Amino acid sequence: MADKIPYKTYLTEEEMPTQWYNVRADMKQKPAPLLNPGTGKPMTAEELSGVFCEELVKQELDNDTPYIDIPREIQDFYRMYRPSPLVRAYCLEKALDTPAKIYYKFEGNNTSGSHKLNSAIAQAYYAKKQGLKGVTTETGAGQWGTALSMACAYLGLDCKVYMVKVSYEQKPFRREVMRTYGAEVTPSPSDTTEVGRKILAEHPGTTGSLGCAISEAVEVAVSTEGYRYVLGSVLNQVLLHQSIIGLETHAAFKKIGVKPDVIIGCAGGGSNLGGLIAPFMGEKLRGEADYRIIAVEPASCPSFTRGKYAYDFCDTGKVCPLAKMYTLGSGFIPSANHAGGLRYHGMSSTLSELYDQKLMEAVSVEQTSVFAAAQQFARVEGILPAPESSHAIRVAINEALRCKQTGEEETILFGLTGTGYFDMVAYQKFNDGTMTDYIPTDEELEKSFATLPKIG
Ligand SMILES: *Cc1c(COP(=O)(O)O)cnc(C)c1O
């Protein structure tokens, strides 16, 4: 191969970013503010500080500071598992017989198995610095809960995790990893909270949802002395911390003299995609460069492609502030056959605003095609990808096949957010040929849109 690009490009420790990048600073039209559901007014720092740590509230509300220093302690933690590699997918290119050049940024090289640790350590650090005893959170598939447990164990913080009941039962090993790191894990909805008891009474036998688990975790945080709530995605602060992914990628590309044409990421709440694209979107917003940016979501939970851009509740119990975002309605629960993660009803306000301004595209894909891409990728590139990440793989392969048709030598970058070792039940269904697809009907979506609060 004439190409001299290495299989893997790493930054040296000296080249590692020392600041996060806040893309909101370069947005002319800022993301819509969080609203107090009682007054309909933007949430103040004071109101938010009952739920979140003070420093994180500052980051959440900061639409103007482009670069924010990464505290030394967080940089040190990052160095245990970062930089992550930027990989040239030579083997996949060959298998696809495409003239496209494919790169992926691999975030699965830590025990949590995903990018979530990048924000978990930051949020735990600020909680510790504020002198708190512990934090509460929800987890769906389990990666966020695992990441937060690891960060809390490292810093000596207490960690209470509300885990969506269906995952708690289907993924006992995930649960044990969290407990090994010292977290207390409760299946949600539970009878340990008022909102949990209410949800159980209204929907007996429910297997839970992220929205329910968030409500429970928030209730415990605001009603327990010395605790705050932390969230693994969706929020501006999480996208800020995840910008480490994009900053490393940007620097690694610079090192090898390459510029991507297309940037692809899976989108659940938007944190990995928001982080990966951050510096590239910054260049786009400042008119310095142009990129095609594609968010990929499951056809069974299509917030961007079929959702409404509106203020909505972030949680089922409606205890959280309202966020303006692309949403399917807070009551939306993906069909039971959906195995691939990315099941949150809404989307980051920052990404929602960028999407609304047509600065990025979105596509939805069905899960059997996602797992077919995962299998193809695993067989040629070696890594067993998380189902979430495989949404991005699907579209990266589709784009590479488009290049094969047209003969274009485009450079495609995608975010490989994690590994799929805890998702073998889903892989088993795919391997057995029993996995099915489900696309919600317009009527189903209309039903959940009807639950949107009437605001603005
Ligand atoms: C949580 C998770 C996602 C989706 O969350 P985002 O906030 O949209 O990034 C994607 N991939 C993996 C491996 C995850 O753990």
XYZ file of C-alpha atoms in Angstrom, residues 45-46 48-61 123 126-127 129-132 228 237:
25
model
C -27.795 28.602 38.661
C -29.261 28.625 42.147
C -29.856 23.982 39.330
C -27.398 23.774 42.213
C -29.917 21.795 44.259
C -29.552 19.023 41.695
C -26.034 19.412 40.254
C -22.641 20.411 41.717
C -21.827 24.094 41.492
C -18.951 23.845 39.020
C -21.037 21.644 36.725
C -23.911 24.136 36.886
C -21.464 26.799 35.720
C -20.378 24.619 32.812
C -23.995 23.785 31.994
C -24.948 27.452 31.692
C -18.472 14.934 37.253
C -16.326 18.293 40.885
C -18.633 16.533 43.351
C -14.151 18.997 45.252
C -17.406 20.450 46.550
C -17.111 18.179 49.577
C -20.115 16.012 48.737
C -26.112 15.492 43.901
C -21.613 19.766 30.472
